[in-house]
Amino acid sequence: MARLYIHPKFKDLADRYRFVDLGLRLVEMATIRTLWLVSRAIGIDRASDLGAVFGGVVGRRLRKNKHVMRNLKIVFPDRDQGWIEETAHKTWRQIGRVLAEYPHIDELCRMGEGARVTLVSEGPLEDIRNAPVGMVFLAMHQANWNLPALAGALGNFPLDVIFAEQKHSAFEAMIASHRNRMPCGFIHVRDVPRKMIAALRQGRGVGLFVDHRIDGGDPVPFFGHDAQTTTIPARIACKLGTGVVPTRIERLDGAYFRLTLGRPVYPDPDIAGDHEAAHSLMCKVHERFEEWVRARPEDWCCVKRRWSSSISKPARRGIAAGMDKPPEIVV
């Protein structure tokens, strides 16, 4: 969970003084603990609604709100400021719901009758289940972004997800106590690409988010502007000859969701070079992402600056700026 200090001056002080950072972290953790304590007591539906109120009240006061609104302005340049602010408010309500739903991970992961997550596959699930090499599942931070990890359990195929620990160990322990109950395997981001490749070769799918700006990533068009994006997962897919599955999670009503697996996208055999083929793959994935964000803008919970500060400046294509060549992926 990113630092969400309400006023930028708090961040400046926290960066300068360790005791300020620690104090703010303790306040942040105490707030989340209190929210979770209440959430456990009132059940998932009321907890989700409570989280929406919490997120709506707190979100617009956070320094990250400027990133949410800037992202929306780039995606929807024809919308007026009132719509941008209202949609940003809905996004923060969504984020608040996710926070309040953490204590109810077990109920969200329930299968069969009474399941809160429905799986929809645009292509035959047998293609995924029977693939000799696991497929790569690429998702955005949408709705409750924890739930794409259910794809394997719902679709009856093995799935590992890539995760990164929280910077503060105590906060990580809080998150992990819920996250680790998800019915999937886990690969730490520091172990990519080695463990990711090993899992794929074993026939296991691997899922991760690719909607955050990656400094040093490749410029891939997204809503008409180059966005620094990791292409490593797509390059691994090209190396191993497997497919990439755009993945979507939607909040339908309260704490009910639809998880959609898009049709797998495969490397173009007419494109020479894994790096170029991976770039083409990511362009196609971004096209699906664009459709989904336009359809449900409030579902996209991107609180980081997705594009560079100067999005009108032409970006180098194919190889990230500052890199003579892409890093080698050994398979």
mmCIF file of C-alpha atoms in Angstrom:
data_model
loop_
_atom_site.group_PDB
_atom_site.id
_atom_site.type_symbol
_atom_site.label_atom_id
_atom_site.label_comp_id
_atom_site.label_asym_id
_atom_site.label_seq_id
_atom_site.Cartn_x
_atom_site.Cartn_y
_atom_site.Cartn_z
ATOM 1 C CA MET A 1 0.000 0.000 0.000
ATOM 2 C CA ALA A 2 1.494 3.297 -1.075
ATOM 3 C CA ARG A 3 2.106 6.166 1.296
ATOM 4 C CA LEU A 4 -1.122 8.119 1.502
ATOM 5 C CA TYR A 5 -0.202 11.069 3.684
ATOM 6 C CA ILE A 6 -3.024 13.593 3.589
ATOM 7 C CA HIS A 7 -0.895 16.703 3.060
ATOM 8 C CA PRO A 8 2.301 16.891 0.974
ATOM 9 C CA LYS A 9 4.115 18.590 3.872
ATOM 10 C CA PHE A 10 3.659 15.414 5.880
ATOM 11 C CA LYS A 11 5.537 13.510 3.214
ATOM 12 C CA ASP A 12 8.340 16.072 3.194
ATOM 13 C CA LEU A 13 8.660 15.815 6.959
ATOM 14 C CA ALA A 14 8.487 12.022 6.849
ATOM 15 C CA ASP A 15 11.270 11.905 4.266
ATOM 16 C CA ARG A 16 13.454 14.149 6.450
ATOM 17 C CA TYR A 17 12.712 12.743 9.891
ATOM 18 C CA ARG A 18 12.427 9.052 10.617
ATOM 19 C CA PHE A 19 10.362 9.583 13.771
ATOM 20 C CA VAL A 20 7.761 11.529 11.753
ATOM 21 C CA ASP A 21 7.567 8.730 9.204
ATOM 22 C CA LEU A 22 7.184 6.160 11.977
ATOM 23 C CA GLY A 23 4.500 8.191 13.720
ATOM 24 C CA LEU A 24 2.488 8.662 10.543
ATOM 25 C CA ARG A 25 2.813 4.972 9.752
ATOM 26 C CA LEU A 26 1.501 4.072 13.200
ATOM 27 C CA VAL A 27 -1.489 6.365 12.683
ATOM 28 C CA GLU A 28 -2.085 4.839 9.253
ATOM 29 C CA MET A 29 -1.892 1.281 10.609
ATOM 30 C CA ALA A 30 -4.142 2.091 13.560
ATOM 31 C CA THR A 31 -6.732 3.541 11.170
ATOM 32 C CA ILE A 32 -6.706 0.421 8.995
ATOM 33 C CA ARG A 33 -6.829 -1.871 12.041
ATOM 34 C CA THR A 34 -9.869 0.005 13.347
ATOM 35 C CA LEU A 35 -11.574 -0.228 9.962
ATOM 36 C CA TRP A 36 -10.852 -3.963 9.814
ATOM 37 C CA LEU A 37 -12.092 -4.535 13.363
ATOM 38 C CA VAL A 38 -15.415 -2.911 12.517
ATOM 39 C CA SER A 39 -15.558 -4.681 9.153
ATOM 40 C CA ARG A 40 -15.243 -8.105 10.751
ATOM 41 C CA ALA A 41 -18.098 -7.336 13.122
ATOM 42 C CA ILE A 42 -20.675 -6.148 10.582
ATOM 43 C CA GLY A 43 -20.335 -8.614 7.684
ATOM 44 C CA ILE A 44 -18.988 -8.198 4.183
ATOM 45 C CA ASP A 45 -21.834 -6.250 2.557
ATOM 46 C CA ARG A 46 -22.105 -3.597 5.245
ATOM 47 C CA ALA A 47 -18.318 -3.538 5.560
ATOM 48 C CA SER A 48 -17.971 -2.831 1.847
ATOM 49 C CA ASP A 49 -20.476 0.028 2.108
ATOM 50 C CA LEU A 50 -18.642 1.399 5.149
ATOM 51 C CA GLY A 51 -15.385 1.244 3.217
ATOM 52 C CA ALA A 52 -16.959 3.226 0.384
ATOM 53 C CA VAL A 53 -17.867 6.007 2.805
ATOM 54 C CA PHE A 54 -14.393 5.916 4.353
ATOM 55 C CA GLY A 55 -12.665 6.020 0.970
ATOM 56 C CA GLY A 56 -14.887 8.797 -0.331
ATOM 57 C CA VAL A 57 -14.251 11.008 2.696
ATOM 58 C CA VAL A 58 -10.511 10.409 2.952
ATOM 59 C CA GLY A 59 -9.518 9.917 -0.691
ATOM 60 C CA ARG A 60 -10.087 13.400 -2.063
ATOM 61 C CA ARG A 61 -7.943 14.802 0.773
ATOM 62 C CA LEU A 62 -4.956 12.637 -0.085
ATOM 63 C CA ARG A 63 -2.051 13.904 -2.161
ATOM 64 C CA LYS A 64 -2.536 10.896 -4.472
ATOM 65 C CA ASN A 65 -5.868 12.343 -5.592
ATOM 66 C CA LYS A 66 -4.058 14.645 -8.019
ATOM 67 C CA HIS A 67 -2.676 11.569 -9.806
ATOM 68 C CA VAL A 68 -6.135 9.985 -10.031
ATOM 69 C CA MET A 69 -7.609 13.149 -11.549
ATOM 70 C CA ARG A 70 -4.684 13.663 -13.923
ATOM 71 C CA ASN A 71 -4.993 10.096 -15.200
ATOM 72 C CA LEU A 72 -8.715 10.627 -15.776
ATOM 73 C CA LYS A 73 -8.111 13.903 -17.617
ATOM 74 C CA ILE A 74 -5.716 12.177 -19.997
ATOM 75 C CA VAL A 75 -8.089 9.266 -20.603
ATOM 76 C CA PHE A 76 -11.189 11.477 -20.941
ATOM 77 C CA PRO A 77 -9.964 14.819 -22.363
ATOM 78 C CA ASP A 78 -13.487 15.863 -23.406
ATOM 79 C CA ARG A 79 -14.995 15.535 -19.925
ATOM 80 C CA ASP A 80 -15.467 18.615 -17.754
ATOM 81 C CA GLN A 81 -13.844 19.163 -14.364
ATOM 82 C CA GLY A 82 -17.020 18.270 -12.497
ATOM 83 C CA TRP A 83 -17.145 14.820 -14.091
ATOM 84 C CA ILE A 84 -13.437 14.287 -13.412
ATOM 85 C CA GLU A 85 -13.851 15.120 -9.725
ATOM 86 C CA GLU A 86 -16.979 12.978 -9.378
ATOM 87 C CA THR A 87 -15.308 9.978 -11.040
ATOM 88 C CA ALA A 88 -12.193 10.402 -8.890
ATOM 89 C CA HIS A 89 -14.491 10.404 -5.849
ATOM 90 C CA LYS A 90 -16.074 7.133 -7.058
ATOM 91 C CA THR A 91 -12.605 5.661 -7.514
ATOM 92 C CA TRP A 92 -11.689 6.466 -3.918
ATOM 93 C CA ARG A 93 -14.947 4.905 -2.753
ATOM 94 C CA GLN A 94 -13.890 1.810 -4.671
ATOM 95 C CA ILE A 95 -10.488 1.790 -2.972
ATOM 96 C CA GLY A 96 -12.174 2.191 0.415
ATOM 97 C CA ARG A 97 -14.338 -0.850 -0.345
ATOM 98 C CA VAL A 98 -11.236 -2.908 -1.114
ATOM 99 C CA LEU A 99 -9.652 -1.943 2.211
ATOM 100 C CA ALA A 100 -12.781 -2.880 4.156
ATOM 101 C CA GLU A 101 -13.119 -6.200 2.293
ATOM 102 C CA TYR A 102 -9.685 -7.519 3.346
ATOM 103 C CA PRO A 103 -11.007 -9.228 6.510
ATOM 104 C CA HIS A 104 -13.556 -11.043 4.329
ATOM 105 C CA ILE A 105 -11.109 -12.582 1.860
ATOM 106 C CA ASP A 106 -12.335 -16.086 2.760
ATOM 107 C CA GLU A 107 -15.913 -15.219 1.804
ATOM 108 C CA LEU A 108 -14.793 -13.540 -1.412
ATOM 109 C CA CYS A 109 -12.879 -16.723 -2.290
ATOM 110 C CA ARG A 110 -15.869 -19.006 -1.688
ATOM 111 C CA MET A 111 -16.596 -21.342 -4.591
ATOM 112 C CA GLY A 112 -19.882 -22.890 -5.700
ATOM 113 C CA GLU A 113 -23.247 -21.827 -4.323
ATOM 114 C CA GLY A 114 -23.171 -18.344 -2.912
ATOM 115 C CA ALA A 115 -19.941 -17.436 -4.726
ATOM 116 C CA ARG A 116 -19.331 -13.701 -4.945
ATOM 117 C CA VAL A 117 -17.028 -13.875 -7.963
ATOM 118 C CA THR A 118 -18.247 -15.186 -11.325
ATOM 119 C CA LEU A 119 -15.753 -16.251 -13.978
ATOM 120 C CA VAL A 120 -16.315 -15.452 -17.649
ATOM 121 C CA SER A 121 -13.891 -16.613 -20.340
ATOM 122 C CA GLU A 122 -13.986 -15.110 -23.823
ATOM 123 C CA GLY A 123 -12.075 -18.104 -25.172
ATOM 124 C CA PRO A 124 -12.284 -21.843 -24.405
ATOM 125 C CA LEU A 125 -10.991 -22.536 -20.905
ATOM 126 C CA GLU A 126 -9.646 -25.839 -22.211
ATOM 127 C CA ASP A 127 -7.054 -23.872 -24.195
ATOM 128 C CA ILE A 128 -5.725 -22.529 -20.905
ATOM 129 C CA ARG A 129 -6.041 -25.797 -18.970
ATOM 130 C CA ASN A 130 -4.345 -27.877 -21.652
ATOM 131 C CA ALA A 131 -1.597 -25.434 -22.651
ATOM 132 C CA PRO A 132 1.779 -27.241 -22.423
ATOM 133 C CA VAL A 133 3.291 -23.977 -21.195
ATOM 134 C CA GLY A 134 1.340 -21.844 -18.726
ATOM 135 C CA MET A 135 -0.139 -18.577 -19.942
ATOM 136 C CA VAL A 136 0.617 -15.067 -18.676
ATOM 137 C CA PHE A 137 -2.347 -13.181 -17.170
ATOM 138 C CA LEU A 138 -2.046 -9.385 -17.270
ATOM 139 C CA ALA A 139 -4.425 -7.241 -15.233
ATOM 140 C CA MET A 140 -5.069 -3.716 -13.985
ATOM 141 C CA HIS A 141 -5.848 -2.468 -10.489
ATOM 142 C CA GLN A 142 -9.618 -2.570 -10.920
ATOM 143 C CA ALA A 143 -12.573 -3.005 -8.541
ATOM 144 C CA ASN A 144 -11.140 -5.342 -5.861
ATOM 145 C CA TRP A 145 -7.721 -5.952 -7.404
ATOM 146 C CA ASN A 146 -7.027 -8.955 -5.160
ATOM 147 C CA LEU A 147 -9.619 -11.071 -6.936
ATOM 148 C CA PRO A 148 -7.943 -11.841 -10.308
ATOM 149 C CA ALA A 149 -5.894 -14.273 -8.193
ATOM 150 C CA LEU A 150 -9.061 -16.418 -8.094
ATOM 151 C CA ALA A 151 -8.899 -17.098 -11.836
ATOM 152 C CA GLY A 152 -7.073 -20.404 -11.412
ATOM 153 C CA ALA A 153 -9.348 -21.737 -8.666
ATOM 154 C CA LEU A 154 -12.472 -20.711 -10.593
ATOM 155 C CA GLY A 155 -11.167 -21.944 -13.941
ATOM 156 C CA ASN A 156 -9.599 -25.148 -12.603
ATOM 157 C CA PHE A 157 -6.009 -24.480 -13.638
ATOM 158 C CA PRO A 158 -2.874 -23.783 -11.553
ATOM 159 C CA LEU A 159 -2.029 -20.106 -11.119
ATOM 160 C CA ASP A 160 0.737 -18.173 -9.392
ATOM 161 C CA VAL A 161 0.604 -14.411 -8.878
ATOM 162 C CA ILE A 162 3.496 -11.987 -8.583
ATOM 163 C CA PHE A 163 3.494 -9.763 -5.512
ATOM 164 C CA ALA A 164 5.649 -7.122 -3.852
ATOM 165 C CA GLU A 165 5.939 -6.691 -0.102
ATOM 166 C CA GLN A 166 4.960 -3.489 1.673
ATOM 167 C CA LYS A 167 7.966 -1.320 2.528
ATOM 168 C CA HIS A 168 7.204 -1.413 6.255
ATOM 169 C CA SER A 169 7.393 -4.895 7.770
ATOM 170 C CA ALA A 170 4.550 -4.389 10.262
ATOM 171 C CA PHE A 171 2.211 -3.216 7.520
ATOM 172 C CA GLU A 172 3.328 -6.125 5.332
ATOM 173 C CA ALA A 173 2.430 -8.567 8.124
ATOM 174 C CA MET A 174 -1.072 -7.036 8.274
ATOM 175 C CA ILE A 175 -1.640 -7.345 4.538
ATOM 176 C CA ALA A 176 -0.028 -10.787 4.249
ATOM 177 C CA SER A 177 -2.276 -12.236 6.952
ATOM 178 C CA HIS A 178 -5.170 -11.817 4.512
ATOM 179 C CA ARG A 179 -3.402 -12.025 1.148
ATOM 180 C CA ASN A 180 -1.819 -15.386 1.912
ATOM 181 C CA ARG A 181 -5.245 -16.997 2.251
ATOM 182 C CA MET A 182 -5.907 -16.558 -1.470
ATOM 183 C CA PRO A 183 -6.171 -19.892 -3.363
ATOM 184 C CA CYS A 184 -3.118 -19.422 -5.563
ATOM 185 C CA GLY A 185 0.643 -19.625 -5.508
ATOM 186 C CA PHE A 186 2.879 -16.598 -4.959
ATOM 187 C CA ILE A 187 6.066 -15.401 -6.656
ATOM 188 C CA HIS A 188 7.931 -12.442 -5.167
ATOM 189 C CA VAL A 189 8.689 -9.715 -7.687
ATOM 190 C CA ARG A 190 12.413 -10.033 -6.925
ATOM 191 C CA ASP A 191 12.305 -13.628 -8.255
ATOM 192 C CA VAL A 192 11.070 -12.578 -11.690
ATOM 193 C CA PRO A 193 11.917 -13.719 -14.317
ATOM 194 C CA ARG A 194 13.575 -16.908 -12.978
ATOM 195 C CA LYS A 195 10.673 -18.340 -10.973
ATOM 196 C CA MET A 196 8.116 -17.012 -13.411
ATOM 197 C CA ILE A 197 9.745 -18.924 -16.251
ATOM 198 C CA ALA A 198 9.998 -22.072 -14.110
ATOM 199 C CA ALA A 199 6.295 -21.876 -13.225
ATOM 200 C CA LEU A 200 5.252 -21.369 -16.845
ATOM 201 C CA ARG A 201 7.344 -24.332 -17.966
ATOM 202 C CA GLN A 202 5.559 -26.451 -15.378
ATOM 203 C CA GLY A 203 2.255 -25.522 -16.992
ATOM 204 C CA ARG A 204 1.266 -23.012 -14.307
ATOM 205 C CA GLY A 205 -0.274 -19.698 -15.273
ATOM 206 C CA VAL A 206 1.357 -16.555 -13.890
ATOM 207 C CA GLY A 207 -0.549 -13.341 -13.229
ATOM 208 C CA LEU A 208 0.550 -9.781 -12.511
ATOM 209 C CA PHE A 209 -0.481 -6.132 -12.796
ATOM 210 C CA VAL A 210 0.961 -3.999 -15.581
ATOM 211 C CA ASP A 211 -0.954 -0.720 -15.231
ATOM 212 C CA HIS A 212 1.618 1.255 -13.240
ATOM 213 C CA ARG A 213 4.332 3.406 -14.759
ATOM 214 C CA ILE A 214 7.692 1.612 -14.681
ATOM 215 C CA ASP A 215 10.704 3.919 -14.847
ATOM 216 C CA GLY A 216 12.984 2.351 -17.414
ATOM 217 C CA GLY A 217 10.097 0.438 -18.965
ATOM 218 C CA ASP A 218 9.237 0.481 -22.636
ATOM 219 C CA PRO A 219 7.014 3.225 -24.099
ATOM 220 C CA VAL A 220 3.770 1.466 -25.075
ATOM 221 C CA PRO A 221 0.820 3.506 -26.411
ATOM 222 C CA PHE A 222 -2.008 3.839 -23.897
ATOM 223 C CA PHE A 223 -4.916 6.160 -24.650
ATOM 224 C CA GLY A 224 -2.905 7.862 -27.382
ATOM 225 C CA HIS A 225 0.195 8.570 -25.299
ATOM 226 C CA ASP A 226 3.298 6.509 -24.642
ATOM 227 C CA ALA A 227 3.246 5.009 -21.149
ATOM 228 C CA GLN A 228 6.375 3.482 -19.611
ATOM 229 C CA THR A 229 5.347 -0.152 -19.227
ATOM 230 C CA THR A 230 7.074 -3.390 -18.325
ATOM 231 C CA THR A 231 7.247 -5.707 -21.323
ATOM 232 C CA ILE A 232 9.201 -8.413 -19.485
ATOM 233 C CA PRO A 233 6.145 -10.699 -18.998
ATOM 234 C CA ALA A 234 5.277 -10.413 -22.686
ATOM 235 C CA ARG A 235 8.881 -11.060 -23.679
ATOM 236 C CA ILE A 236 8.895 -14.200 -21.544
ATOM 237 C CA ALA A 237 5.681 -15.299 -23.252
ATOM 238 C CA CYS A 238 7.350 -14.743 -26.635
ATOM 239 C CA LYS A 239 10.433 -16.712 -25.580
ATOM 240 C CA LEU A 240 8.316 -19.652 -24.411
ATOM 241 C CA GLY A 241 5.770 -19.450 -27.227
ATOM 242 C CA THR A 242 2.751 -19.073 -24.942
ATOM 243 C CA GLY A 243 -0.214 -16.715 -24.805
ATOM 244 C CA VAL A 244 -0.970 -13.549 -22.857
ATOM 245 C CA VAL A 245 -4.456 -13.241 -21.343
ATOM 246 C CA PRO A 246 -5.845 -9.732 -20.658
ATOM 247 C CA THR A 247 -7.749 -10.041 -17.380
ATOM 248 C CA ARG A 248 -10.542 -7.852 -15.997
ATOM 249 C CA ILE A 249 -12.296 -7.657 -12.629
ATOM 250 C CA GLU A 250 -15.571 -5.684 -12.343
ATOM 251 C CA ARG A 251 -17.574 -4.771 -9.289
ATOM 252 C CA LEU A 252 -21.181 -5.598 -10.114
ATOM 253 C CA ASP A 253 -23.129 -4.649 -6.999
ATOM 254 C CA GLY A 254 -21.684 -4.157 -3.550
ATOM 255 C CA ALA A 255 -19.346 -7.076 -2.880
ATOM 256 C CA TYR A 256 -20.177 -9.129 -5.998
ATOM 257 C CA PHE A 257 -17.811 -9.311 -8.958
ATOM 258 C CA ARG A 258 -17.281 -10.594 -12.487
ATOM 259 C CA LEU A 259 -13.826 -11.844 -13.465
ATOM 260 C CA THR A 260 -13.256 -11.879 -17.231
ATOM 261 C CA LEU A 261 -10.457 -13.714 -19.027
ATOM 262 C CA GLY A 262 -9.955 -12.165 -22.444
ATOM 263 C CA ARG A 263 -9.017 -14.221 -25.463
ATOM 264 C CA PRO A 264 -5.336 -15.141 -25.285
ATOM 265 C CA VAL A 265 -3.067 -12.973 -27.416
ATOM 266 C CA TYR A 266 -0.167 -14.769 -29.072
ATOM 267 C CA PRO A 267 3.108 -13.462 -30.511
ATOM 268 C CA ASP A 268 2.846 -12.379 -34.137
ATOM 269 C CA PRO A 269 4.939 -14.864 -36.162
ATOM 270 C CA ASP A 270 5.609 -12.159 -38.766
ATOM 271 C CA ILE A 271 7.474 -9.977 -36.253
ATOM 272 C CA ALA A 272 11.150 -10.804 -35.887
ATOM 273 C CA GLY A 273 12.710 -10.419 -32.448
ATOM 274 C CA ASP A 274 11.182 -11.158 -29.062
ATOM 275 C CA HIS A 275 11.420 -7.552 -27.920
ATOM 276 C CA GLU A 276 9.497 -6.253 -30.927
ATOM 277 C CA ALA A 277 6.951 -9.076 -30.664
ATOM 278 C CA ALA A 278 6.471 -8.333 -26.960
ATOM 279 C CA HIS A 279 5.894 -4.657 -27.717
ATOM 280 C CA SER A 280 3.197 -5.669 -30.213
ATOM 281 C CA LEU A 281 1.624 -7.947 -27.615
ATOM 282 C CA MET A 282 1.503 -5.175 -25.029
ATOM 283 C CA CYS A 283 -0.084 -2.804 -27.547
ATOM 284 C CA LYS A 284 -2.922 -5.327 -27.977
ATOM 285 C CA VAL A 285 -3.258 -5.768 -24.210
ATOM 286 C CA HIS A 286 -3.446 -1.999 -23.763
ATOM 287 C CA GLU A 287 -6.208 -1.842 -26.376
ATOM 288 C CA ARG A 288 -8.321 -4.193 -24.229
ATOM 289 C CA PHE A 289 -7.455 -2.209 -21.119
ATOM 290 C CA GLU A 290 -8.618 0.967 -22.853
ATOM 291 C CA GLU A 291 -11.994 -0.624 -23.638
ATOM 292 C CA TRP A 292 -12.461 -1.674 -20.028
ATOM 293 C CA VAL A 293 -11.430 1.673 -18.526
ATOM 294 C CA ARG A 294 -13.775 3.557 -20.855
ATOM 295 C CA ALA A 295 -16.635 1.228 -19.917
ATOM 296 C CA ARG A 296 -16.090 1.485 -16.123
ATOM 297 C CA PRO A 297 -13.725 4.391 -15.344
ATOM 298 C CA GLU A 298 -14.495 4.289 -11.609
ATOM 299 C CA ASP A 299 -13.252 0.678 -11.468
ATOM 300 C CA TRP A 300 -9.695 1.680 -12.443
ATOM 301 C CA CYS A 301 -7.873 2.319 -9.170
ATOM 302 C CA CYS A 302 -4.634 3.823 -10.441
ATOM 303 C CA VAL A 303 -3.381 6.224 -7.753
ATOM 304 C CA LYS A 304 0.049 6.655 -9.325
ATOM 305 C CA ARG A 305 1.102 8.886 -12.195
ATOM 306 C CA ARG A 306 0.595 6.574 -15.202
ATOM 307 C CA TRP A 307 2.168 8.828 -17.819
ATOM 308 C CA SER A 308 5.302 10.968 -17.737
ATOM 309 C CA SER A 309 5.010 14.620 -16.737
ATOM 310 C CA SER A 310 5.345 15.661 -20.374
ATOM 311 C CA ILE A 311 3.074 13.271 -22.250
ATOM 312 C CA SER A 312 3.200 15.383 -25.414
ATOM 313 C CA LYS A 313 6.928 14.760 -25.781
ATOM 314 C CA PRO A 314 7.619 11.989 -28.338
ATOM 315 C CA ALA A 315 9.036 8.858 -26.753
ATOM 316 C CA ARG A 316 11.479 6.382 -28.209
ATOM 317 C CA ARG A 317 9.734 3.221 -29.260
ATOM 318 C CA GLY A 318 10.960 -0.338 -28.926
ATOM 319 C CA ILE A 319 13.731 0.302 -26.393
ATOM 320 C CA ALA A 320 13.311 2.223 -23.169
ATOM 321 C CA ALA A 321 15.087 5.529 -22.870
ATOM 322 C CA GLY A 322 18.496 5.260 -21.282
ATOM 323 C CA MET A 323 18.958 1.605 -22.314
ATOM 324 C CA ASP A 324 21.247 0.597 -25.137
ATOM 325 C CA LYS A 325 19.373 -2.692 -25.437
ATOM 326 C CA PRO A 326 16.694 -4.527 -23.481
ATOM 327 C CA PRO A 327 17.824 -6.790 -20.630
ATOM 328 C CA GLU A 328 18.449 -10.362 -21.628
ATOM 329 C CA ILE A 329 15.911 -12.985 -20.617
ATOM 330 C CA VAL A 330 17.427 -16.450 -20.391
ATOM 331 C CA VAL A 331 14.961 -19.323 -20.650
#
